[in-house]
Coordinates of C-alpha atoms and ligand atoms in Angstrom, one line a residue:
X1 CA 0.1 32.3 151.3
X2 CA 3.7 32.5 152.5
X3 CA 4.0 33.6 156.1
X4 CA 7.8 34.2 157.3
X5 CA 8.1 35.1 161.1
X6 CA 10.4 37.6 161.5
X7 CA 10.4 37.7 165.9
X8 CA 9.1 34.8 167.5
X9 CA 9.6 36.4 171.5
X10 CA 7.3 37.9 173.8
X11 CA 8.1 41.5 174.9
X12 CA 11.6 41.6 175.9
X13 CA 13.1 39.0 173.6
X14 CA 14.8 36.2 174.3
X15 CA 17.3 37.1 176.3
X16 CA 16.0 39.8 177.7
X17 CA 18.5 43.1 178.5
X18 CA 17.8 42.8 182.3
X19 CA 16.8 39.4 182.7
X20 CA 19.2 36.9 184.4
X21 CA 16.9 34.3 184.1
X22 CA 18.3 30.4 184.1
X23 CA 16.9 30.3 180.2
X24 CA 18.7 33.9 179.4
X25 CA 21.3 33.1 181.1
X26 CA 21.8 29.7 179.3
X27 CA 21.4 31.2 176.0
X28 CA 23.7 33.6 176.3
X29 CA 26.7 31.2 177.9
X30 CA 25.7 28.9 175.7
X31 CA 24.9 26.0 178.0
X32 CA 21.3 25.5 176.6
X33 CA 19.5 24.0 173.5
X34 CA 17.9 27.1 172.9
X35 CA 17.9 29.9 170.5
X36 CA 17.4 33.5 170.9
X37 CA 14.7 35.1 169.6
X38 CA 13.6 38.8 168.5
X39 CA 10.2 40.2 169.5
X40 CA 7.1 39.1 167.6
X41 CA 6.3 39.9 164.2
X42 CA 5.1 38.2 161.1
X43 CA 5.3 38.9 157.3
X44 CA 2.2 37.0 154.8
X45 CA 2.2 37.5 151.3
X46 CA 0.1 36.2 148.9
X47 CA 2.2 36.5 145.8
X48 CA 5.4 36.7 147.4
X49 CA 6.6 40.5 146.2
X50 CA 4.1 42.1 148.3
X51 CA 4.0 41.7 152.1
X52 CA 2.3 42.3 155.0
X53 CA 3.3 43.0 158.6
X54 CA 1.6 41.9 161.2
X55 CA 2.9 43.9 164.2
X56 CA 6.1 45.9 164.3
X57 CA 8.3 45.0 167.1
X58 CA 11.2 47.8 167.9
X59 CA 13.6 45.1 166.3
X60 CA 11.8 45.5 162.5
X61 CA 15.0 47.2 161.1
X62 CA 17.4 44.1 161.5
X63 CA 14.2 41.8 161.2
X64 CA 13.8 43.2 157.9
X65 CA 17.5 42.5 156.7
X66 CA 17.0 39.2 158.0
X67 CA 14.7 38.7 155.1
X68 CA 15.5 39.8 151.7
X69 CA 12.1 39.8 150.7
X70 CA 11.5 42.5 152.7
X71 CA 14.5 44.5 151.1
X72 CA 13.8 47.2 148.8
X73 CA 13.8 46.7 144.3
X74 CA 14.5 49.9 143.6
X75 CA 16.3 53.3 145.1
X76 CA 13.3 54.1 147.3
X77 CA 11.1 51.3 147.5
X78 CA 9.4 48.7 150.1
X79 CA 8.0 45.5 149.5
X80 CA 5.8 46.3 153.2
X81 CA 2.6 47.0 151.6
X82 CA 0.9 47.2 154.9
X83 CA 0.8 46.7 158.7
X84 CA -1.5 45.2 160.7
X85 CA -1.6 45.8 164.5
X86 CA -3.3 42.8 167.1
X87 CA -2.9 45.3 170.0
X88 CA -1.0 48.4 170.6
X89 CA 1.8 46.6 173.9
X90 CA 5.0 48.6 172.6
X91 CA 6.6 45.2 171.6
X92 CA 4.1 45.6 168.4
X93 CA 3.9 49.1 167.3
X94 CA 7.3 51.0 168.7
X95 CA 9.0 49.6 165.7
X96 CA 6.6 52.2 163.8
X97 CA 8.7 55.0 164.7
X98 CA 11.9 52.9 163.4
X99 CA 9.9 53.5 160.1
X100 CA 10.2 57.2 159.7
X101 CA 12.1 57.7 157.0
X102 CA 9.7 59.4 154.5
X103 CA 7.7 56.3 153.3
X104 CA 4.0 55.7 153.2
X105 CA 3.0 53.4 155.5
X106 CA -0.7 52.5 155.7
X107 CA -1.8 50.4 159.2
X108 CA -4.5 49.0 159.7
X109 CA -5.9 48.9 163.3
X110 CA -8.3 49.1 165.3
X111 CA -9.8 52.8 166.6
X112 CA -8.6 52.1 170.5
X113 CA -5.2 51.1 169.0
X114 CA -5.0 54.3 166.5
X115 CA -5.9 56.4 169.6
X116 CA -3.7 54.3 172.1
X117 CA -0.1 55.0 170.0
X118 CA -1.2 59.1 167.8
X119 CA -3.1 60.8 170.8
X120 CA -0.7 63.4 173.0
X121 CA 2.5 61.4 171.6
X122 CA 4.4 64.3 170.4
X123 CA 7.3 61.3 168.7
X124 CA 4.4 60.3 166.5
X125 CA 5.4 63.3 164.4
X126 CA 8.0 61.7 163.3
X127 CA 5.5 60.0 160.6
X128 CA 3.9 63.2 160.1
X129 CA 6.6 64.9 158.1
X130 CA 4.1 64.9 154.5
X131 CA 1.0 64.8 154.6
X132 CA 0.1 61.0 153.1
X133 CA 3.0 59.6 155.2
X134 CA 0.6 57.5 157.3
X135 CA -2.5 56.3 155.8
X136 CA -4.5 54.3 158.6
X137 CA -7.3 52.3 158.0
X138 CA -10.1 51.1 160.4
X139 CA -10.3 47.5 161.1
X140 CA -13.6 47.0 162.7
X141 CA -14.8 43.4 164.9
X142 CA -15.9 40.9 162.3
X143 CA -15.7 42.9 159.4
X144 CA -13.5 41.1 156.3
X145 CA -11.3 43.9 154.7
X146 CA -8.8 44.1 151.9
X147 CA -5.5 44.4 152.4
X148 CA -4.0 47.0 149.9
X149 CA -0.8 49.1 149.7
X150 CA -1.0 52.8 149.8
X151 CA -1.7 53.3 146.1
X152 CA -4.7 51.1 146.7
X153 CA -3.6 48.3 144.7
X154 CA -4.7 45.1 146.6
X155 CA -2.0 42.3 147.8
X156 CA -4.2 39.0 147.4
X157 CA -5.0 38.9 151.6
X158 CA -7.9 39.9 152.9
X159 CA -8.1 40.3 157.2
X160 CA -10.8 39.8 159.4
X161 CA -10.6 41.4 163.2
X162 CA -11.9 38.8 166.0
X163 CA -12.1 40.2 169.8
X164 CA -10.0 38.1 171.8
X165 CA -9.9 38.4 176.0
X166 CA -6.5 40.9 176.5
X167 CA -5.9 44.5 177.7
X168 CA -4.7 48.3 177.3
X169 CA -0.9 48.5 176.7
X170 CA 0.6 48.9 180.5
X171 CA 1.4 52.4 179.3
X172 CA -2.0 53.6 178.7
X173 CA -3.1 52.2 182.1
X174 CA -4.6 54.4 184.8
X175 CA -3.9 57.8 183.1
X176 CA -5.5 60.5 185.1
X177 CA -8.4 61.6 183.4
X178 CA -8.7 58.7 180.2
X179 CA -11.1 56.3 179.9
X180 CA -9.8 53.0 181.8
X181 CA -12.1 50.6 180.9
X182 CA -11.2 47.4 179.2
X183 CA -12.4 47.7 175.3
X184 CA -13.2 44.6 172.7
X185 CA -11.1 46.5 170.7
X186 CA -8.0 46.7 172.7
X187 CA -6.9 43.5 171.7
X188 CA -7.9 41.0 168.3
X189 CA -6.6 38.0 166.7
X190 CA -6.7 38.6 163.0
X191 CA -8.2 35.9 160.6
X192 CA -6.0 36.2 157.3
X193 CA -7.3 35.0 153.9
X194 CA -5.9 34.0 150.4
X195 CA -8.6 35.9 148.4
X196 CA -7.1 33.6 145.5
X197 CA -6.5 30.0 147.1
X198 CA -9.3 30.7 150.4
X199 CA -6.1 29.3 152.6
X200 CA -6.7 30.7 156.3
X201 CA -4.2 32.1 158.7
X202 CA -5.5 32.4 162.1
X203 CA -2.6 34.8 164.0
X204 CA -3.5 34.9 167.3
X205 CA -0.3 36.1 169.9
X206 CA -2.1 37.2 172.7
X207 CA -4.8 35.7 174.5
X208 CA -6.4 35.4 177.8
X209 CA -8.7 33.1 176.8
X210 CA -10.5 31.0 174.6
X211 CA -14.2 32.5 174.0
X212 CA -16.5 30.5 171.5
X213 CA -16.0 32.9 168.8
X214 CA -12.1 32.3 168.8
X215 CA -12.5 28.7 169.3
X216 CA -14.6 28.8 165.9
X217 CA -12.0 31.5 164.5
X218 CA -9.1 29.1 165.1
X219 CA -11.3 26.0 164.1
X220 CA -11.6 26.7 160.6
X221 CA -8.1 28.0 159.8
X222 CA -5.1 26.2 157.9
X223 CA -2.6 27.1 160.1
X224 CA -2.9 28.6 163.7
X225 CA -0.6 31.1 165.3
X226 CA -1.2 31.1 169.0
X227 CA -0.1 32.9 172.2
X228 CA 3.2 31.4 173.8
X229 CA 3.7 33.6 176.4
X230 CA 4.1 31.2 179.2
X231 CA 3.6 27.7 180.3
X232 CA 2.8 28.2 183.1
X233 CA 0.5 30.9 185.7
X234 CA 2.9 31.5 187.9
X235 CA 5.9 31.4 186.0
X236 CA 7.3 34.7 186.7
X237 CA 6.5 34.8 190.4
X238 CA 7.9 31.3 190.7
X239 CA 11.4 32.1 189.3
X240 CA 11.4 35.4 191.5
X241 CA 10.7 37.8 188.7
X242 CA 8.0 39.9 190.3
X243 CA 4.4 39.1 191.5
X244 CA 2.4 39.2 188.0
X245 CA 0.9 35.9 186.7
X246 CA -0.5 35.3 183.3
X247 CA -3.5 36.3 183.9
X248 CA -2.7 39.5 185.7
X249 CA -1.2 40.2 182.0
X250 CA -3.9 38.7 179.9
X251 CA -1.8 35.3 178.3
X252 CA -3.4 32.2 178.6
X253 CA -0.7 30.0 179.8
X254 CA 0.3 26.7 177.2
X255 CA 0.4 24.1 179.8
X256 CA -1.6 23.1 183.1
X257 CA -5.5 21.7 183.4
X258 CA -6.4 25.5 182.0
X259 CA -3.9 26.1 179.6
X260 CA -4.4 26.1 175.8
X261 CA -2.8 23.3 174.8
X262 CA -5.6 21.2 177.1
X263 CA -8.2 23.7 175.5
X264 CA -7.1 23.2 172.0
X265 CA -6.4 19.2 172.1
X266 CA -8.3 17.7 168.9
X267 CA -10.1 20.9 168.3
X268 CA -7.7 22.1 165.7
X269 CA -7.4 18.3 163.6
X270 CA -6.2 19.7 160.1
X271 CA -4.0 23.1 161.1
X272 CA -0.5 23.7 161.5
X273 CA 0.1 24.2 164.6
X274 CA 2.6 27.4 166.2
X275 CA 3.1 29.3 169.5
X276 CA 4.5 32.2 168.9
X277 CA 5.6 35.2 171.5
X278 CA 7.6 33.0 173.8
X279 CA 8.6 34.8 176.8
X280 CA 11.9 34.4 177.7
X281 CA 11.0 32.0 180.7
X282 CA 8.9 29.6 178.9
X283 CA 10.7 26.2 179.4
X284 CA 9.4 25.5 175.4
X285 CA 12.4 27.9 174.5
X286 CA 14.8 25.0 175.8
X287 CA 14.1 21.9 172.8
X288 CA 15.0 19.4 175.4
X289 CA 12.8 20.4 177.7
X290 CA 9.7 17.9 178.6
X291 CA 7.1 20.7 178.1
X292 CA 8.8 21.5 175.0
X293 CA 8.4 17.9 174.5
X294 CA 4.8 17.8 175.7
X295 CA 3.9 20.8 173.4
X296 CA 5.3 18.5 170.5
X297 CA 3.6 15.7 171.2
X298 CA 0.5 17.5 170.4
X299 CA 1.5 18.7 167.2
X300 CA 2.5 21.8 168.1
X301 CA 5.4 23.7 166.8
X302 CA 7.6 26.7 168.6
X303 CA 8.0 29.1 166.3
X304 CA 12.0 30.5 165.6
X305 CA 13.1 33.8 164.1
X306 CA 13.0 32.9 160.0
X307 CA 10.7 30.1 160.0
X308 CA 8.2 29.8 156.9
X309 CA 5.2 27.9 156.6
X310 CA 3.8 28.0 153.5
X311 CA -0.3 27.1 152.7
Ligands
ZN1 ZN1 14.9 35.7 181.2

C-alpha cells in the first residue's frame, strides 16, 4: 500500500489567511524552520494506478497537481477511484464541489455525513448535472467494505469505519429545527486494508479521545495516522486566538499528562508513527522546537505535504 499525503494542516492551513500567529507569521517571513502546509488529505493505493482519497480538503485541485499520480492517462480520465470521508468539517468535503466537472465520483461515507453535506445545499447540484455523477456508498460502524471505482472494479483496499469521540461540522450546529444531538456516526477513523499484502492503515485525523475500541484499532495497524491538531488545551486561548480549547472542538491535544502522545507511549511498538492535521499553532510545525523534539523522541513523525510511506 502506498499512501501519499497530499495536505498535512488542520482547517485553515498553515498559514492561515487571517491568522497572524507567531508560527504564520514566521513562515511566511521566513524566520522559522517550518513549512507550510495545505489542509488534510491523503491518497492510498494498492497497486499504484488506482487511488483513493481520503477526505477532500478545498485545496484538492493544486493537491492533485502536486502529485502526478493523481493526473489523468487519457483525455477524460481520473486515477481517483474513490473518496472516503472521516467527518463532514468543510476542511474535508468542500473540495467535493471543486470536483464538478462531469466525472463520476463515488464517496463513501457515513449516513450523518451524506445528509450533513446533500440535505437543503442547493451548490450540491453542482454534482447533480447526470444522473450517475455521484455514486455514494454507505459505510456503516464496524463493517469491512470494498473499495471500488464507479464501474465496480475493486482497487485492492478494503475500509473499515471505527466511531471515534468528535462532533457535527460547526455549520450543522444548532439549526433551528434539526436534530442536534451528537451521533457515533458523525465522526470515524477509517481502518484501511491491503486485501492482497493484509498491510493496515489506521487514518485517524480527528479525535477527542482514545476509547478502547480505537486503542485496539490503532493497536494492530502498520502505520498510524493520528490527530495533530494541537499540543496543547489551551493553545488557542493562550496565544489570544479566541476562547475554544481542544476539547471544546473535539482534538485530543499531542502533548500534556492527557494528551496522546502520553496515551499512545509503547502501545503502538511496531507502527509508523504520523500526526497529521497540524493546526497552524502547533509548536510541532516549527522542527526546532522541543515539543517537536519531544514528539520525535517517541517515534513520532509530523507529517509534510508530499510525504509517502509505503507498507
Ligand atoms: Zn496561525
Amino acid at each position: 500500500m502506498r499512501i501519499r499525503v497530499l495536505g498535512s494542516a488542520a482547517g485553515g492551513g498553515f498559514p492561515q489567511w487571517n491568522c497572524g500567529c507567531p508560527n504564520c507569521r514566521g513562515v511566511r517571513d521566513g524566520t522559522l524552520r517550518a513549512t507550510p502546509r495545505s489542509q488534510e488529505s491523503v491518497a492510498v493505493s494498492a497497486d499504484g494506478a488506482d487511488w483513493v482519497l481520503l477526505n477532500v480538503s478545498p485545496e484538492v485541485r493544486a493537491q492533485i497537481e502536486s502529485f502526478e499520480g493523481l493526473h489523468p492517462r487519457g483525455p477524460r480520465h481520473s486515477p481517483i477511484a474513490a473518496i472516503v470521508l472521516t467527518n463532514g468539517d468543510l476542511d474535508h468535503v468542500l473540495g467535493l464541489l471543486s470536483l464538478r466537472e462531469s466525472h463520476p465520483l463515488v464517496i463513501y461515507a457515513t449516513e450523518r455525513m451524506r445528509a450533513g453535506f446533500t440535505d437543503g445545499n442547493v451548490l450540491y447540484r453542482t454534482l447533480e448535472r447526470f444522473p450517475e455523477q455521484v455514486t455514494w456508498r454507505p459505510l456503516k460502524l464496524g463493517r469491512e467494505e470494498t473499495l471500488a471505482g464507479a464501474d465496480g472494479t475493486p482497487c485492492g483496499l478494503l475500509v473499515e469505519a471505527v466511531a471515534v469521540p468528535g462532533k457535527p461540522p460547526i455549520h450543522l450546529e444548532n439549526r433551528p429545527g434539526a436534530r442536534t444531538s451528537p451521533d457515533p456516526e458523525d465522526n470515524i477513523g477509517l481502518r484501511v486494508r491491503d486485501a492482497a499484502t493484509g498491510r493496515r492503515l489506521a487514518y485517524f485525523p480527528a479525535a477527542g479521545g482514545i476509547p478502547p475500541a480505537v486503542a485496539d484499532a490503532l493497536a494492530d495497524a502498520d502505520c498510524v495516522f493520528f490527530d495533530g491538531t494541537f499540543w496543547s488545551s489551551d493553545e488557542l486561548p493562550a496565544q489570544g486566538l479566541g476562547a475554544k480549547r481542544a476539547a471544546d472542538m473535539a482534538h485530543l491535544p499531542i502533548g500534556g499528562r492527557e494528551g496522546s502522545l502520553a496515551a499512545l507511549r509503547g502501545r503502538l511498538p511496531s507502527a509508523r508513527r504520523v500526526y497529521i492535521h497540524v493546526n497552524n499553532t502547533n509548536p510541532v510545525l516549527r522542527e526546532d522546537s522541543p515539543e517537536r523534539k519531544e514528539a520525535e523522541a517517541a517515534g513520532w513523525t509530523i507529517a509534510w505535504d508530499g510525504m509517502e510511506v509505503t507498507l
